[in-house]
Short mmCIF file of C-alpha atoms and ligand atoms in Angstrom, two decimals:
data_model
loop_
_atom_site.label_atom_id
_atom_site.label_comp_id
_atom_site.label_asym_id
_atom_site.label_seq_id
_atom_site.Cartn_x
_atom_site.Cartn_y
_atom_site.Cartn_z
CA MET J 4 15.16 -16.31 22.42
CA LEU J 5 16.08 -18.08 18.86
CA GLN J 6 15.51 -13.83 18.03
CA ARG J 7 19.21 -13.43 19.97
CA LEU J 8 20.81 -15.16 17.05
CA LEU J 9 20.46 -12.58 13.67
CA PRO J 10 22.50 -10.38 14.50
CA LEU J 11 24.50 -13.57 13.08
CA VAL J 12 22.23 -13.74 11.06
CA VAL J 13 23.04 -10.50 9.33
CA LEU J 14 26.41 -11.68 9.79
CA LEU J 15 25.97 -14.61 7.28
CA ARG J 16 23.97 -12.08 4.93
CA GLU J 17 26.52 -9.58 4.39
CA ARG J 18 29.45 -12.21 4.50
CA PHE J 19 28.72 -15.42 3.23
CA PRO J 20 24.95 -14.82 1.62
CA PRO J 21 25.14 -19.07 -0.09
CA ALA J 22 24.77 -20.04 2.89
CA TYR J 23 22.19 -16.90 4.74
CA ASP J 24 20.32 -18.20 1.01
CA LEU J 25 19.85 -21.27 1.94
CA LEU J 26 19.20 -20.42 5.98
CA VAL J 27 16.41 -18.87 5.13
CA ARG J 28 15.45 -21.42 2.87
CA LEU J 29 15.45 -23.75 6.50
CA ALA J 30 13.74 -20.82 8.45
CA LYS J 31 10.80 -20.38 6.60
CA ARG J 32 10.13 -23.94 5.55
CA PHE J 33 10.29 -25.10 9.21
CA MET J 34 10.53 -21.66 11.56
CA GLY J 35 8.20 -19.81 10.17
CA GLY J 36 5.85 -19.37 13.32
CA VAL J 37 9.05 -18.69 14.77
CA PHE J 38 10.63 -15.65 12.71
CA GLY J 39 7.35 -14.57 12.06
CA VAL J 40 7.50 -15.07 7.90
CA TYR J 41 5.57 -13.55 5.69
CA PRO J 42 3.56 -14.22 3.41
CA ARG J 43 1.52 -16.58 4.65
CA THR J 44 -1.00 -19.11 4.00
CA LEU J 45 -4.26 -17.99 5.76
CA ALA J 46 -6.91 -20.64 5.31
CA ASN J 47 -7.22 -23.38 2.26
CA GLU J 48 -5.15 -21.69 -0.72
CA VAL J 49 -3.50 -24.58 -1.61
CA GLY J 50 -6.71 -26.73 -1.74
CA ALA J 51 -8.16 -23.84 -3.44
CA VAL J 52 -5.52 -23.59 -5.98
CA THR J 53 -5.72 -27.74 -6.94
CA GLU J 54 -9.62 -27.26 -7.45
CA ILE J 55 -8.42 -24.81 -9.49
CA LEU J 56 -6.35 -26.72 -11.23
CA ARG J 57 -7.62 -29.18 -11.45
CA SER J 58 -10.75 -27.16 -13.97
CA SER J 59 -10.97 -25.97 -16.77
CA GLN J 60 -11.36 -22.69 -15.93
CA TRP J 61 -7.95 -21.12 -15.79
CA ASN J 62 -8.82 -17.49 -17.16
CA MET J 63 -11.19 -14.77 -16.34
CA ALA J 64 -12.51 -14.00 -19.95
CA TYR J 65 -15.11 -16.20 -20.42
CA GLY J 66 -17.58 -18.20 -18.20
CA ARG J 67 -20.39 -17.57 -15.03
CA GLY J 68 -20.06 -18.66 -11.64
CA LEU J 69 -15.67 -18.31 -11.67
CA ALA J 70 -13.62 -18.08 -8.78
CA HIS J 71 -13.07 -14.36 -9.74
CA GLU J 72 -16.39 -13.17 -9.22
CA ARG J 73 -16.60 -15.44 -5.87
CA LEU J 74 -13.95 -13.62 -4.74
CA GLU J 75 -15.31 -10.28 -5.98
CA ASN J 76 -18.31 -10.72 -4.14
CA ASP J 77 -16.63 -11.36 -0.29
CA PHE J 78 -14.30 -8.40 -1.19
CA ALA J 79 -17.13 -6.15 -2.11
CA GLU J 80 -18.16 -7.26 1.26
CA ALA J 81 -15.43 -7.26 3.02
CA VAL J 82 -15.29 -3.47 2.86
CA GLY J 83 -17.89 -2.35 2.29
CA ALA J 84 -18.99 -1.37 -1.06
CA ARG J 85 -21.59 -2.21 -4.01
CA HIS J 86 -19.09 -3.79 -6.55
CA ALA J 87 -16.12 -4.68 -6.51
CA ILE J 88 -13.73 -5.48 -9.73
CA ALA J 89 -10.41 -8.56 -9.61
CA VAL J 90 -7.92 -6.46 -11.67
CA ALA J 91 -4.14 -7.95 -12.44
CA SER J 92 -2.27 -5.30 -9.72
CA GLY J 93 -2.98 -2.29 -8.00
CA GLY J 94 -1.03 -0.15 -10.36
CA VAL J 95 -3.54 -1.53 -13.14
CA ALA J 96 -6.31 -0.78 -10.84
CA LEU J 97 -5.05 2.50 -10.81
CA GLN J 98 -4.80 3.49 -14.74
CA MET J 99 -8.35 1.79 -15.09
CA SER J 100 -9.85 4.03 -12.02
CA LEU J 101 -8.64 7.29 -13.99
CA ARG J 102 -9.78 6.08 -17.72
CA ALA J 103 -12.98 5.04 -16.20
CA MET J 104 -13.74 7.83 -14.83
CA GLY J 105 -12.49 10.08 -17.60
CA LEU J 106 -9.87 11.81 -17.05
CA LYS J 107 -8.15 12.27 -19.78
CA PRO J 108 -4.26 13.55 -21.48
CA GLY J 109 -3.66 17.41 -20.17
CA ASP J 110 -5.54 16.43 -16.84
CA GLU J 111 -3.90 16.37 -13.19
CA ALA J 112 -4.20 14.67 -10.57
CA ILE J 113 -3.23 15.65 -6.79
CA HIS J 114 -1.39 13.12 -4.62
CA GLN J 115 0.97 13.59 -2.02
CA VAL J 116 4.75 13.33 -2.93
CA ASP J 117 6.02 10.04 -0.33
CA THR J 118 3.69 7.53 -1.65
CA CYS J 119 5.00 4.59 -3.76
CA SER J 120 6.12 5.82 -6.82
CA ALA J 121 3.71 2.82 -8.84
CA THR J 122 1.67 5.96 -8.11
CA ALA J 123 2.88 8.76 -9.56
CA MET J 124 3.97 5.84 -11.85
CA ALA J 125 0.60 4.26 -12.57
CA VAL J 126 -1.17 7.90 -12.85
CA MET J 127 1.28 8.59 -15.86
CA ASN J 128 0.65 5.70 -16.92
CA ALA J 129 -2.87 6.92 -18.26
CA GLY J 130 -1.64 9.24 -19.86
CA VAL J 131 -2.96 11.46 -16.56
CA THR J 132 -0.60 14.65 -14.97
CA PRO J 133 0.83 13.75 -11.20
CA VAL J 134 0.75 16.88 -9.37
CA PHE J 135 2.82 16.50 -6.57
CA ALA J 136 1.29 17.20 -1.30
CA ASP J 137 3.11 17.91 0.74
CA ILE J 138 2.51 15.68 3.99
CA SER J 139 1.02 16.86 7.89
CA ASP J 140 3.87 16.42 10.91
CA SER J 141 0.83 14.95 13.10
CA THR J 142 0.04 11.74 10.29
CA PHE J 143 2.38 11.63 7.86
CA MET J 144 -0.45 11.97 5.35
CA LEU J 145 -1.47 14.58 3.23
CA ASP J 146 -1.91 18.46 4.74
CA CYS J 147 -5.45 18.95 3.37
CA SER J 148 -4.54 22.49 3.20
CA ASP J 149 -1.71 21.80 1.01
CA VAL J 150 -3.91 19.95 -1.53
CA GLN J 151 -6.05 23.18 -1.14
CA ARG J 152 -3.63 25.80 -2.35
CA ARG J 153 -2.18 22.69 -5.27
CA ILE J 154 -5.45 22.14 -6.83
CA GLY J 155 -5.86 24.25 -10.55
CA PRO J 156 -8.48 24.63 -13.33
CA HIS J 157 -7.02 21.24 -14.93
CA THR J 158 -7.40 19.57 -11.49
CA ARG J 159 -9.80 16.80 -11.87
CA ALA J 160 -8.70 13.55 -8.63
CA LEU J 161 -7.71 13.19 -5.85
CA ILE J 162 -6.53 10.32 -4.67
CA ALA J 163 -5.41 9.24 -1.63
CA THR J 164 -3.04 6.76 0.19
CA HIS J 165 -4.13 4.55 3.83
CA MET J 166 0.35 4.55 3.76
CA TRP J 167 0.48 1.04 5.55
CA GLY J 168 -2.19 0.84 6.75
CA ASN J 169 -3.00 3.92 8.30
CA PRO J 170 -5.99 5.67 7.85
CA GLU J 171 -5.83 8.68 5.58
CA ASN J 172 -8.26 12.38 5.94
CA VAL J 173 -10.35 10.88 3.84
CA SER J 174 -14.29 12.58 5.41
CA ALA J 175 -11.77 15.60 4.53
CA LEU J 176 -10.72 14.78 1.53
CA ARG J 177 -14.11 14.20 0.13
CA THR J 178 -15.45 17.33 1.44
CA LEU J 179 -12.15 19.28 -0.53
CA ALA J 180 -13.58 17.25 -4.51
CA ARG J 181 -17.16 17.51 -3.87
CA GLU J 182 -15.88 21.47 -3.46
CA HIS J 183 -13.83 21.05 -6.16
CA SER J 184 -15.64 18.77 -8.31
CA LEU J 185 -13.61 16.42 -9.12
CA LYS J 186 -13.47 13.11 -8.30
CA LEU J 187 -11.52 10.85 -5.09
CA ILE J 188 -9.89 7.81 -5.21
CA GLU J 189 -8.35 5.68 -2.39
CA ASP J 190 -5.37 4.40 -2.45
CA ALA J 191 -5.53 1.51 -0.41
CA CYS J 192 -3.06 -0.73 -2.12
CA LEU J 193 -1.52 -1.63 2.08
CA GLY J 194 -4.46 -0.64 3.92
CA LEU J 195 -6.94 -3.56 3.29
CA GLY J 196 -8.58 -3.32 7.02
CA ALA J 197 -8.31 0.08 8.02
CA VAL J 198 -11.43 1.64 8.68
CA VAL J 199 -12.35 5.41 8.91
CA ASP J 200 -14.35 6.56 11.23
CA GLY J 201 -16.22 3.15 11.51
CA ARG J 202 -16.44 2.37 7.39
CA PRO J 203 -13.83 0.48 5.75
CA ALA J 204 -11.19 1.78 3.68
CA GLY J 205 -11.82 1.72 0.29
CA SER J 206 -15.65 2.57 0.31
CA TRP J 207 -15.18 6.19 0.86
CA GLY J 208 -13.90 7.44 -2.09
CA ASP J 209 -15.72 7.40 -6.34
CA VAL J 210 -12.73 4.07 -6.27
CA GLY J 211 -10.75 2.09 -3.73
CA VAL J 212 -8.16 0.36 -5.19
CA PHE J 213 -5.82 -2.21 -3.03
CA SER J 214 -3.29 -4.92 -4.32
CA PHE J 215 -1.97 -8.41 -3.92
CA GLY J 216 1.16 -8.13 -4.65
CA CYS J 217 4.71 -8.45 -2.64
CA ILE J 218 4.77 -6.53 1.00
CA LYS J 219 0.87 -5.79 0.60
CA PRO J 220 -1.81 -6.69 3.45
CA ILE J 221 -3.02 -10.32 0.99
CA GLN J 222 -1.02 -11.43 -1.32
CA THR J 223 -0.86 -13.41 -4.24
CA GLY J 224 1.96 -12.64 -6.15
CA GLU J 225 -0.15 -10.05 -8.19
CA GLY J 226 -3.12 -8.86 -8.43
CA GLY J 227 -5.68 -5.89 -6.91
CA MET J 228 -9.46 -5.19 -7.29
CA ILE J 229 -10.79 -2.21 -7.53
CA VAL J 230 -14.00 -1.43 -5.30
CA THR J 231 -16.66 1.53 -6.42
CA HIS J 232 -20.50 1.26 -5.70
CA ASP J 233 -20.76 3.17 -8.27
CA GLU J 234 -22.89 -0.32 -11.07
CA THR J 235 -22.58 1.70 -13.81
CA LEU J 236 -18.63 2.64 -13.00
CA ALA J 237 -17.59 -0.52 -11.60
CA ARG J 238 -19.80 -2.09 -15.28
CA GLU J 239 -17.16 0.22 -17.63
CA LEU J 240 -14.26 -1.16 -14.82
CA ARG J 241 -15.28 -4.86 -16.05
CA SER J 242 -15.02 -4.34 -19.43
CA LEU J 243 -11.99 -1.35 -19.30
CA ARG J 244 -9.84 -5.37 -18.28
CA HIS J 245 -11.03 -7.43 -21.10
CA TRP J 246 -9.10 -4.54 -23.17
CA GLY J 247 -12.12 -2.58 -22.94
CA ASP J 248 -14.06 -5.19 -24.94
CA ARG J 249 -17.64 -4.39 -23.79
CA THR J 250 -19.21 -8.17 -25.18
CA ILE J 251 -19.85 -9.04 -21.14
CA GLU J 252 -20.20 -6.18 -20.02
CA PHE J 253 -22.99 -4.36 -22.52
CA GLY J 254 -23.27 -7.71 -25.19
CA VAL J 255 -21.68 -5.42 -28.03
CA ARG J 256 -19.01 -6.87 -29.72
CA ASP J 257 -16.23 -3.17 -29.29
CA ALA J 258 -14.00 -0.97 -27.92
CA THR J 259 -14.79 2.81 -26.60
CA GLN J 260 -11.85 3.11 -24.82
CA LEU J 261 -8.05 3.01 -25.04
CA ALA J 262 -7.50 -0.34 -22.41
CA TRP J 263 -5.30 -2.66 -20.79
CA ASN J 264 -5.21 -6.51 -20.46
CA GLY J 265 -6.22 -5.81 -16.65
CA ARG J 266 -7.41 -9.62 -16.24
CA MET J 267 -6.50 -11.42 -12.75
CA SER J 268 -6.01 -15.45 -13.53
CA GLU J 269 -9.43 -17.61 -11.65
CA ILE J 270 -5.58 -19.35 -9.84
CA LEU J 271 -4.80 -16.53 -8.38
CA ALA J 272 -8.91 -15.02 -7.17
CA GLY J 273 -8.79 -18.68 -5.59
CA VAL J 274 -5.43 -17.92 -3.69
CA ALA J 275 -6.91 -14.29 -2.45
CA ARG J 276 -10.17 -15.25 -1.18
CA GLU J 277 -8.74 -17.80 0.90
CA GLN J 278 -6.18 -15.20 2.18
CA LEU J 279 -8.95 -12.63 2.82
CA ARG J 280 -10.65 -15.26 4.57
CA GLY J 281 -8.50 -15.43 6.57
CA TYR J 282 -7.47 -12.23 6.95
CA PRO J 283 -9.90 -11.15 9.46
CA ARG J 284 -7.59 -13.57 12.44
CA HIS J 285 -4.77 -12.81 10.96
CA LEU J 286 -4.86 -8.44 11.83
CA LYS J 287 -6.07 -8.86 15.21
CA GLU J 288 -3.42 -10.20 16.24
CA VAL J 289 -0.87 -8.05 14.57
CA ARG J 290 -2.53 -5.12 15.51
CA ASP J 291 -3.23 -7.21 18.98
CA ALA J 292 0.63 -6.89 19.03
CA VAL J 293 1.30 -3.36 17.75
CA GLY J 294 -1.00 -2.48 20.84
CA GLU J 295 1.75 -4.48 23.20
CA PHE J 296 4.26 -2.18 21.30
CA GLN J 297 1.93 0.68 22.47
CA ILE J 298 2.36 -0.32 26.08
CA PHE J 299 6.29 -0.16 26.01
CA LEU J 300 6.41 2.23 24.08
CA GLU J 301 4.87 4.63 27.00
CA ASP J 302 7.71 4.24 29.02
CA PHE J 303 9.59 4.83 26.32
CA PRO J 304 11.74 8.10 25.45
CA GLY J 305 12.14 9.81 21.59
CA LEU J 306 10.40 7.09 19.80
CA SER J 307 5.66 7.03 19.44
CA LEU J 308 3.37 5.21 16.33
CA VAL J 309 2.25 7.43 14.46
CA LEU J 310 -1.77 6.12 13.17
CA GLY J 311 -3.09 8.14 10.72
CA MET J 312 -5.79 9.34 11.57
CA ALA J 313 -6.68 6.96 13.89
CA ASP J 314 -6.66 6.94 18.15
CA SER J 315 -6.35 2.82 18.32
CA VAL J 316 -4.97 0.79 16.92
CA SER J 317 -7.98 -1.24 15.94
CA SER J 318 -8.65 1.29 13.01
CA CYS J 319 -5.10 0.44 10.91
CA GLY J 320 -3.86 -2.43 9.03
CA PHE J 321 0.22 -2.05 9.14
CA THR J 322 1.57 -3.66 6.60
CA GLN J 323 3.76 -1.26 8.48
CA ALA J 324 4.28 0.04 12.22
CA VAL J 325 4.69 4.00 11.75
CA LEU J 326 7.48 5.61 14.60
CA ARG J 327 7.63 9.03 14.60
CA VAL J 328 11.54 9.56 16.08
CA ASP J 329 11.96 12.42 18.67
CA ALA J 330 16.05 12.18 18.50
CA ALA J 331 16.69 14.75 22.04
CA SER J 332 14.88 12.41 23.82
CA LEU J 333 15.68 9.45 22.05
CA GLY J 334 19.81 10.40 22.58
CA PHE J 335 20.70 9.82 18.55
CA GLY J 336 18.46 10.04 15.46
CA LYS J 337 16.64 8.35 12.43
CA THR J 338 20.64 7.00 10.42
CA GLU J 339 21.73 5.68 13.70
CA LEU J 340 18.66 3.45 14.94
CA MET J 341 17.60 2.00 11.33
CA ALA J 342 21.82 1.17 10.71
CA GLU J 343 21.69 -0.60 14.92
CA LEU J 344 17.94 -2.34 14.37
CA THR J 345 19.32 -3.89 10.93
CA ARG J 346 22.59 -5.17 12.31
CA ASN J 347 20.25 -7.00 14.53
CA GLY J 348 17.90 -7.92 12.86
CA VAL J 349 15.00 -6.09 12.93
CA ALA J 350 13.19 -5.50 9.83
CA ASN J 351 12.81 -1.80 9.85
CA TRP J 352 12.16 1.03 6.61
CA HIS J 353 11.56 4.70 6.14
CA ALA J 354 7.85 6.33 7.63
CA ASN J 355 6.58 6.42 3.97
CA PHE J 356 8.64 6.50 1.00
CA GLU J 357 11.40 8.52 -0.66
CA LEU J 358 9.61 12.55 -2.47
CA ILE J 359 8.60 10.92 -5.74
CA ASN J 360 10.18 14.58 -7.23
CA GLY J 361 13.43 13.08 -5.87
CA LEU J 362 13.51 10.21 -7.98
CA SER J 363 16.00 10.92 -11.30
CA PHE J 364 12.84 10.49 -14.16
CA PHE J 365 11.65 13.21 -12.66
CA ARG J 366 14.71 15.36 -11.07
CA SER J 367 16.31 15.34 -14.23
CA GLY J 368 12.04 16.33 -15.88
CA GLY J 369 12.10 13.63 -18.24
CA TRP J 370 8.68 13.28 -17.15
CA ARG J 371 7.59 15.85 -19.60
CA ASP J 372 8.59 13.63 -22.51
CA TRP J 373 5.18 11.87 -21.42
CA ILE J 374 3.31 14.56 -19.91
CA LEU J 375 2.01 15.26 -23.69
CA ARG J 376 -1.20 18.43 -22.47
CA GLY J 377 -1.32 20.98 -19.28
CA ASP J 378 0.39 23.38 -18.00
CA ILE J 379 3.77 21.95 -17.70
CA ASP J 380 5.65 24.25 -16.50
CA ARG J 381 2.87 24.89 -14.09
CA VAL J 382 3.72 21.52 -12.93
CA GLY J 383 6.85 21.40 -13.37
CA LYS J 384 7.52 23.91 -11.07
CA ASN J 385 5.14 22.36 -8.51
CA ASN J 386 7.31 18.60 -9.45
CA ASP J 387 10.45 21.20 -7.34
CA GLY J 388 9.09 21.99 -3.90
CA PRO J 389 10.06 22.56 -1.61
CA PHE J 390 8.12 19.53 0.44
CA PRO J 391 9.41 20.59 4.29
CA ALA J 392 7.45 18.12 5.75
CA ALA J 393 7.65 15.08 3.76
CA GLU J 394 11.31 16.49 3.97
CA ARG J 395 11.47 16.52 7.07
CA VAL J 396 10.01 12.72 7.74
CA TYR J 397 12.22 10.71 5.08
CA ALA J 398 15.33 12.94 7.00
CA HIS J 399 14.29 12.25 10.76
CA ASP J 400 11.17 12.01 12.25
CA GLY J 401 10.07 8.56 10.16
CA VAL J 402 10.12 5.18 11.15
CA GLY J 403 8.39 1.69 10.27
CA LEU J 404 9.08 -1.05 11.49
CA GLY J 405 8.04 -4.31 9.18
CA LYS J 406 4.62 -6.28 10.13
CA MET J 407 6.84 -9.57 10.76
CA ASN J 408 7.89 -7.70 14.28
CA PHE J 409 4.50 -8.74 15.16
CA LEU J 410 3.72 -11.88 14.19
CA SER J 411 5.94 -13.69 15.85
CA LEU J 412 5.76 -13.04 20.42
CA GLY J 413 9.73 -14.36 20.34
CA ASN J 414 10.60 -10.84 17.09
CA ARG J 415 8.07 -8.07 18.93
CA LYS J 416 10.35 -9.17 22.61
CA HIS J 417 13.49 -9.36 20.53
CA LEU J 418 12.26 -5.80 18.91
CA GLU J 419 12.01 -4.38 22.49
CA SER J 420 14.59 -6.09 24.10
CA VAL J 421 17.23 -4.44 21.23
CA LEU J 422 15.59 -0.56 21.44
CA ARG J 423 16.36 -1.36 25.57
CA SER J 424 19.90 -2.57 24.61
CA LEU J 425 20.28 0.54 22.16
CA THR J 426 19.07 3.66 24.62
CA LYS J 427 20.72 2.38 27.41
CA GLY J 428 21.96 5.32 29.53
CA ARG J 429 21.93 7.87 26.82
CA ALA J 430 18.00 8.77 26.69
CA ALA J 431 17.75 12.09 27.70
C1 LIG A 4 0.45 2.24 -2.29
C2 LIG A 4 0.99 1.64 -2.83
N1 LIG A 4 -0.18 2.44 -4.13
C3 LIG A 4 -0.30 1.38 -5.84
C4 LIG A 4 0.51 0.15 -5.64
C5 LIG A 4 0.65 -0.52 -6.64
O1 LIG A 4 0.40 -2.02 -6.12
P1 LIG A 4 1.21 -3.29 -7.86
O2 LIG A 4 2.76 -3.27 -7.35
O3 LIG A 4 0.20 -4.13 -7.10
O4 LIG A 4 0.64 -2.34 -9.11
C6 LIG A 4 2.21 -0.05 -4.15
C7 LIG A 4 2.55 -1.61 -4.56
O5 LIG A 4 3.76 -1.34 -5.18
C8 LIG A 4 1.69 1.17 -2.92
O6 LIG A 4 2.56 0.48 -1.93
#
């Protein structure tokens, strides 16, 4: 098994980076399947790009029957939404959604404290104030009762993140949003393919947003998508992605909102469409492999899969597989586990992101310079925390295993053999 050489490769990375880079390039080129290399082509991406490059339409701005429209139709169908709007990134998708739904400076949007900092940054770049909430110990996702406690007079939206493709409790969050007349945005940037109560992630909220950037379920270099059932909102979003110009959607050359260049290039739309076409098969392979790993964990002390609101792997997207660490049963803790996995060439990371309120921009109070209106002192107190569950998960309880561990049989067997050897003689 070539994966046994991975610890040597880790040494090479530390001692001789240029040799390591060369080796990785060769392995990616010739042994992508063996090492679970990702991103990878999932269908005919090369053919789609060639076709677009040979045409005269590389940009989505004008014209009909273009690649992004075909992508939007396919994407809307795949996630069970009436409309899909192709955009430049997941972050711009969040900003445009908040603007299109009428959120203004001084309005607040609540999201989990340990999602990607892109979420808080996007909220602020839309002129809106992010308010952080703690997570649940059992799902590692938003704690709905904590969200409820943090709803105040300026709250206008809830953002539910399907973290790493684990389904969020969107049913409860939607009820909460309705009770308080709030908008619900599903951040499904990491969650394409996740399913909640039989319905795809992204189709529950007023809008769902997706990213096609780095480490995302499907990838196009950069890119994103917004989905909604609301036709008026869809038209507003299409106009917002063209610097707010209303010519195409409303037949008037005018702008009524502060807007962005949120366009996706036609070339990337061609890639995205092929990635989407190959995604169901790809996701099935990942789910099957994580399912096998779950069986391995049944007899393994101290580690268990966390699936968000799902009761089976078949409802998850698995951009990363999330584990709960029970240090007492395992015989050692998260820090040692992550260090040993890394030393043995097993891709791993935290279960959730670092707490956003701990990043210098928030800790230092720098964020205050960018909030134009609202009850800033109340928000400041909220930012100070504490967020006990998220702090515990980040420090002790949560580890993530990169998707590449499940993209080749060799990688998964290597992961399992590293875990077995780590716990030999140590587990309680
Ligand atoms: C949960 C989450 N939301 C939003 C984003 C932003 O997406 P993008 O990088 O495409 O702007 C990311 C990724 O960076 C993410 O992981």
